[in-house]
Amino acid sequence: MNRSCRMFCHLRVGVYKINCRSFGVISQASLDSNRNNGHGFAFLHIQQNQTSKRGIHMVGKTPLFLINNKTNLSNLKPQIRRASFMENYIEIVSNNAVVKGCEDCLLYLHNLTGLPWWIDIVLTACILNLTFRLPLTICTMKQKVKLRTVYEKLMSSMPQMTKKYKMEVFKKKLGLLEAKKLMVNIYQEKERELFIEHNCHPRKVTVAELSTIPLLLGVSIAFRNLSGNSVSSLFSASIAKSPELMTEGILWFPNLAIPDPYFILPMLLGVQSLRRDYVLRSTAPKGNNTSVWIKYFMTGCSVLFMFIATVCPTCMVLYWICNGFFSNMIRLGCNLPQVKKFFKVDIPLQPLKTNPSIARYVKALNERKK
């Protein structure tokens, strides 16, 4: 009997996945799709006339993993099952156009510079922050200055709004509930007019701060795919697209394709995130009711990311640390008066103690009634 091999393969056709266990000598494998049965099933045809060594054979882009065994080829029993929702979702996440574009850009930068991967990771974080985060930070600062002007005008127009409210209540003889609705409408109408006049809105600040998250996720998943630890490898084996990541590290992490064996980088990431959260909380305006739950939420996210980083490839964690470092440097640098003057950002003469809100407006009116 000739030397035989055992093959276990996962083949995807549409939304179906075929699990084949075949025993025998493999010389040639071809994948055909039978479209006449209306199901779109795929079948694997194996010829048994030559020997094959242990290793990995490819059918298109699908790897077939061969392990030595001695059994008859008649035991071939393909099992067809529908791919689960999680498998399809993870396949879409790890192989979408954004991730593919990030992979191509990272490989192009690495081939262009010819430097080790750890330097290219630092350069990638620096380039992305200067290209995307710096302009967004400047736009956010200008929006905040405009919002400050709107809030100051709202505070100064409080007596006029109060007078208008009292006149409307007296003329229409409104009840308590209707008077509160009128109060809210007067405030929101004035606020809307000022937003249109100064071309600003709080949502623009939020959108500008959250717009970098898709890019961060795309680059992170691209690094994971390049290291061979792709998201889709949870269900099937994956091969590193850039084997240089295994040898172009530095210091205690020469292999960038595996997690940090000493957990030093995840700890640095956690400390960096906690320090950033502390700085953001210390610079937030006083009297903000949402600052309490935001503080605990951000602290919990920082601790969670620290534990997630312990199982991620070192290249991903190193990119996160570099990205956070350059982000903090840009945030601190943009607060300098010289930088604000260069980018034509108005510097307020006096800090705004509290931001006006409809709750404070209602409270002020109730106190005046008493």
XYZ file of C-alpha atoms in Angstrom:
370
model
C 0.000 0.000 0.000
C 1.308 3.407 -0.900
C 1.995 6.018 1.763
C -1.224 7.813 2.523
C -2.198 11.172 3.860
C -5.055 12.514 5.861
C -6.538 15.787 4.712
C -8.833 18.125 6.623
C -9.911 21.193 4.688
C -12.388 24.043 4.975
C -13.692 25.317 1.638
C -16.103 28.238 1.346
C -18.517 28.620 -1.596
C -20.952 31.484 -1.179
C -22.467 31.085 2.270
C -21.753 27.340 2.431
C -18.742 25.639 3.970
C -17.630 22.084 3.140
C -15.803 19.946 5.695
C -13.997 17.107 3.881
C -12.100 14.274 5.568
C -10.351 12.183 2.910
C -7.834 9.420 3.382
C -5.427 8.255 0.693
C -2.603 9.483 -1.496
C -3.228 12.968 -2.936
C -1.667 13.968 -6.226
C -4.024 16.574 -7.638
C -6.965 18.454 -6.192
C -9.458 20.478 -8.171
C -12.456 22.399 -6.974
C -15.559 22.406 -9.187
C -18.837 24.083 -8.500
C -22.052 22.306 -9.493
C -24.547 25.049 -10.258
C -27.160 22.753 -11.843
C -28.577 21.475 -8.559
C -29.712 24.936 -7.484
C -27.763 24.854 -4.217
C -24.332 26.118 -5.273
C -22.532 23.206 -3.587
C -18.836 22.573 -4.289
C -17.176 19.159 -4.622
C -13.528 18.158 -4.204
C -12.152 15.615 -6.716
C -9.015 13.681 -5.726
C -6.880 11.454 -7.959
C -4.954 8.548 -6.410
C -1.950 7.781 -8.573
C 1.046 9.587 -7.047
C 2.478 10.151 -3.600
C 2.470 13.479 -1.809
C 4.669 14.660 1.045
C 3.353 16.187 4.217
C 2.745 19.929 3.852
C 0.262 22.507 2.635
C -1.311 22.386 -0.819
C -3.290 25.239 -2.308
C -6.569 25.109 -4.224
C -6.831 28.658 -5.527
C -6.350 30.698 -2.358
C -7.555 27.931 -0.017
C -4.848 26.064 1.968
C -5.234 22.279 2.396
C -3.433 20.910 5.453
C -2.016 17.386 4.971
C -1.188 15.073 7.885
C 0.203 11.527 7.488
C -2.267 8.692 8.120
C -3.144 5.243 6.715
C -6.763 4.742 5.754
C -8.719 3.913 2.634
C -9.906 6.653 0.269
C -13.422 5.192 0.403
C -13.958 7.002 3.708
C -14.417 10.310 1.871
C -17.599 11.840 3.334
C -18.058 15.527 2.532
C -20.293 17.308 4.992
C -21.990 20.487 3.822
C -23.258 23.020 6.321
C -24.313 26.640 6.157
C -21.724 29.115 7.445
C -22.727 30.784 10.709
C -23.525 34.467 11.019
C -20.403 35.066 13.131
C -18.150 33.459 10.495
C -19.631 35.585 7.709
C -19.430 38.739 9.838
C -15.791 38.139 10.803
C -14.940 37.359 7.176
C -16.438 40.703 6.113
C -14.616 42.599 8.871
C -11.199 41.114 8.135
C -11.405 41.250 4.328
C -13.247 44.485 3.531
C -11.914 47.170 1.204
C -10.716 49.467 4.012
C -8.600 46.745 5.632
C -7.206 45.637 2.263
C -6.267 49.231 1.450
C -4.528 49.614 4.812
C -2.598 46.382 4.230
C -1.421 47.559 0.803
C -0.353 50.946 2.199
C 1.583 49.336 5.059
C 3.372 46.933 2.723
C 4.140 49.773 0.287
C 5.621 51.901 3.088
C 7.712 48.970 4.312
C 9.054 48.220 0.827
C 9.660 51.917 0.144
C 11.664 52.660 3.285
C 13.418 49.314 3.652
C 13.511 49.864 7.422
C 12.628 47.313 10.110
C 8.974 46.869 10.864
C 9.130 48.465 14.314
C 10.358 51.739 12.763
C 7.688 51.557 10.057
C 5.025 51.149 12.748
C 6.238 54.325 14.477
C 6.325 56.157 11.122
C 2.809 54.957 10.291
C 1.421 56.316 13.559
C 3.242 59.630 13.067
C 2.083 60.078 9.453
C -1.549 59.229 10.206
C -1.688 61.591 13.180
C -0.148 64.474 11.241
C -2.374 63.811 8.232
C -5.724 63.215 9.927
C -5.680 63.978 13.646
C -3.917 67.366 13.479
C -6.426 68.966 11.032
C -9.350 67.484 12.959
C -7.937 68.818 16.229
C -7.609 72.321 14.756
C -11.189 72.181 13.428
C -12.415 70.969 16.810
C -10.671 73.843 18.589
C -12.261 76.385 16.243
C -15.674 74.815 16.781
C -15.222 74.984 20.547
C -14.332 78.680 20.329
C -17.526 79.318 18.340
C -19.554 77.303 20.834
C -18.058 79.370 23.630
C -19.288 82.522 21.893
C -22.750 80.994 21.543
C -22.854 80.079 25.237
C -21.779 83.571 26.264
C -24.544 85.108 24.152
C -27.048 82.693 25.640
C -26.031 83.744 29.138
C -26.280 87.424 28.241
C -29.706 86.987 26.609
C -31.172 85.213 29.639
C -33.072 88.333 30.891
C -34.695 88.896 27.473
C -35.804 85.255 27.288
C -37.216 85.479 30.807
C -39.187 88.602 29.936
C -40.567 86.982 26.798
C -41.543 83.893 28.777
C -43.454 85.878 31.411
C -45.327 87.890 28.779
C -46.423 84.763 26.900
C -47.571 83.038 30.094
C -49.551 86.122 31.170
C -51.227 86.618 27.761
C -52.153 82.986 27.129
C -52.771 82.097 30.812
C -50.827 78.852 30.474
C -50.734 76.088 33.037
C -47.616 74.703 34.694
C -46.928 71.997 32.082
C -47.573 74.296 29.127
C -45.397 76.991 30.696
C -42.481 74.559 30.962
C -42.877 73.562 27.308
C -42.924 77.230 26.322
C -39.775 77.811 28.353
C -37.953 74.997 26.550
C -39.122 76.208 23.128
C -37.893 79.765 23.770
C -34.468 78.529 24.840
C -34.089 76.078 21.943
C -35.210 78.660 19.403
C -32.591 81.148 20.603
C -29.930 78.450 20.705
C -30.756 77.345 17.157
C -30.500 80.906 15.872
C -27.054 81.335 17.416
C -25.836 78.005 16.030
C -26.867 79.048 12.517
C -25.358 82.495 12.949
C -21.937 81.184 14.032
C -21.992 78.014 11.881
C -21.288 75.627 14.751
C -22.906 72.751 16.628
C -21.803 70.409 19.455
C -22.351 67.406 17.197
C -19.636 68.640 14.838
C -17.136 68.370 17.686
C -18.282 64.831 18.484
C -18.146 63.722 14.837
C -14.641 65.163 14.420
C -13.386 63.321 17.504
C -14.973 59.988 16.491
C -14.022 60.116 12.809
C -10.550 58.671 13.481
C -11.941 55.455 15.007
C -12.607 53.670 11.640
C -9.052 54.422 10.519
C -7.651 53.131 13.821
C -9.651 49.908 13.529
C -8.703 49.426 9.873
C -4.968 49.792 10.510
C -5.165 47.559 13.599
C -6.926 44.731 11.727
C -4.467 45.173 8.834
C -1.524 44.653 11.215
C -3.257 41.584 12.613
C -3.744 40.135 9.131
C -0.137 40.843 8.153
C 1.098 39.023 11.251
C -0.888 35.885 10.383
C -3.249 36.284 13.348
C -6.151 37.442 11.201
C -9.630 37.797 12.614
C -10.839 35.014 10.316
C -8.194 32.685 11.819
C -10.631 32.069 14.679
C -12.297 29.494 12.409
C -9.516 28.543 9.969
C -5.750 28.659 9.713
C -4.030 31.765 8.399
C -0.603 32.407 6.907
C 1.436 35.540 7.665
C 1.382 37.953 4.745
C 4.580 39.615 5.947
C 6.953 37.075 7.542
C 9.435 39.899 8.275
C 7.278 40.822 11.278
C 8.654 37.732 13.032
C 12.238 39.017 12.971
C 12.124 42.829 12.743
C 11.263 43.727 16.320
C 13.457 45.350 18.961
C 14.467 44.946 22.608
C 12.405 42.278 24.393
C 9.916 41.826 21.508
C 11.951 40.728 18.442
C 8.879 38.900 17.097
C 6.100 41.373 16.292
C 3.676 38.653 15.165
C 3.044 37.229 18.653
C 1.781 38.819 21.898
C 4.268 40.447 24.242
C 5.644 37.570 26.370
C 6.404 39.874 29.328
C 3.155 41.960 29.159
C 5.188 45.171 29.290
C 3.580 46.814 26.263
C -0.006 46.120 27.453
C 0.861 47.668 30.822
C 2.336 50.736 29.089
C -0.822 51.020 27.001
C -2.991 50.908 30.119
C -0.921 53.537 31.944
C -0.979 55.795 28.888
C -4.768 55.485 28.549
C -5.385 56.172 32.249
C -3.147 59.240 32.160
C -4.964 60.569 29.093
C -8.317 60.073 30.814
C -7.050 61.954 33.876
C -5.906 64.896 31.733
C -9.249 65.037 29.906
C -11.184 64.973 33.174
C -9.028 67.687 34.722
C -9.565 70.013 31.743
C -13.343 69.400 31.489
C -15.659 72.286 32.490
C -16.972 72.165 36.037
C -20.619 71.513 36.718
C -20.980 69.013 33.875
C -23.471 66.334 34.929
C -22.149 63.768 32.457
C -18.564 63.913 33.717
C -19.184 61.304 36.445
C -20.366 58.414 34.293
C -17.967 59.348 31.479
C -15.090 59.136 33.973
C -15.965 55.571 34.978
C -16.709 54.544 31.393
C -13.348 55.777 30.081
C -11.491 54.193 32.996
C -13.231 50.872 32.357
C -12.381 51.028 28.640
C -8.720 51.700 29.451
C -8.541 48.659 31.742
C -10.399 46.516 29.193
C -8.023 47.482 26.371
C -5.075 46.625 28.586
C -6.367 43.050 28.964
C -7.226 42.814 25.250
C -3.675 43.877 24.374
C -2.263 40.828 26.194
C -3.607 38.510 23.459
C -3.005 40.785 20.446
C 0.135 40.724 18.271
C 2.907 43.027 19.422
C 2.715 45.041 16.199
C -0.877 46.047 17.032
C -0.064 47.030 20.619
C 3.016 48.980 19.509
C 0.897 50.875 16.981
C -1.696 51.699 19.660
C 0.992 53.040 21.994
C 2.604 55.160 19.259
C -0.792 56.423 18.123
C -1.707 57.452 21.667
C 1.668 59.135 22.184
C 1.437 61.258 19.024
C -2.209 62.032 19.763
C -1.311 63.362 23.217
C 1.574 65.391 21.781
C -0.733 66.983 19.194
C -3.341 67.761 21.855
C -0.767 69.375 24.161
C 0.939 71.233 21.317
C -2.307 72.707 20.015
C -2.998 74.231 23.442
C 0.113 76.420 23.221
C -0.638 80.118 22.506
C 1.916 80.234 19.685
C 0.268 77.292 17.922
C -3.205 78.795 18.353
C -1.977 82.073 16.907
C -0.389 80.289 13.947
C -3.620 78.415 13.108
C -5.732 81.551 13.792
C -7.598 80.096 16.739
C -9.039 82.801 19.005
C -7.748 82.717 22.579
C -10.468 83.561 25.158
C -9.596 86.302 27.627
C -11.508 84.719 30.524
C -12.385 81.044 30.966
C -16.030 80.072 30.784
C -16.889 78.585 34.175
C -20.009 76.651 33.197
C -21.832 75.912 29.971
C -25.449 77.119 29.872
C -28.111 74.470 29.566
C -31.872 74.275 29.605
C -31.762 72.797 33.135
C -29.896 75.831 34.511
C -32.251 78.110 32.587
C -35.304 76.478 34.196
C -33.667 76.611 37.625
C -32.930 80.332 37.234
C -36.531 81.065 36.254
C -37.896 79.088 39.186
C -35.652 80.983 41.605
C -36.862 84.314 40.209
C -40.484 83.252 40.701
C -39.832 82.599 44.381
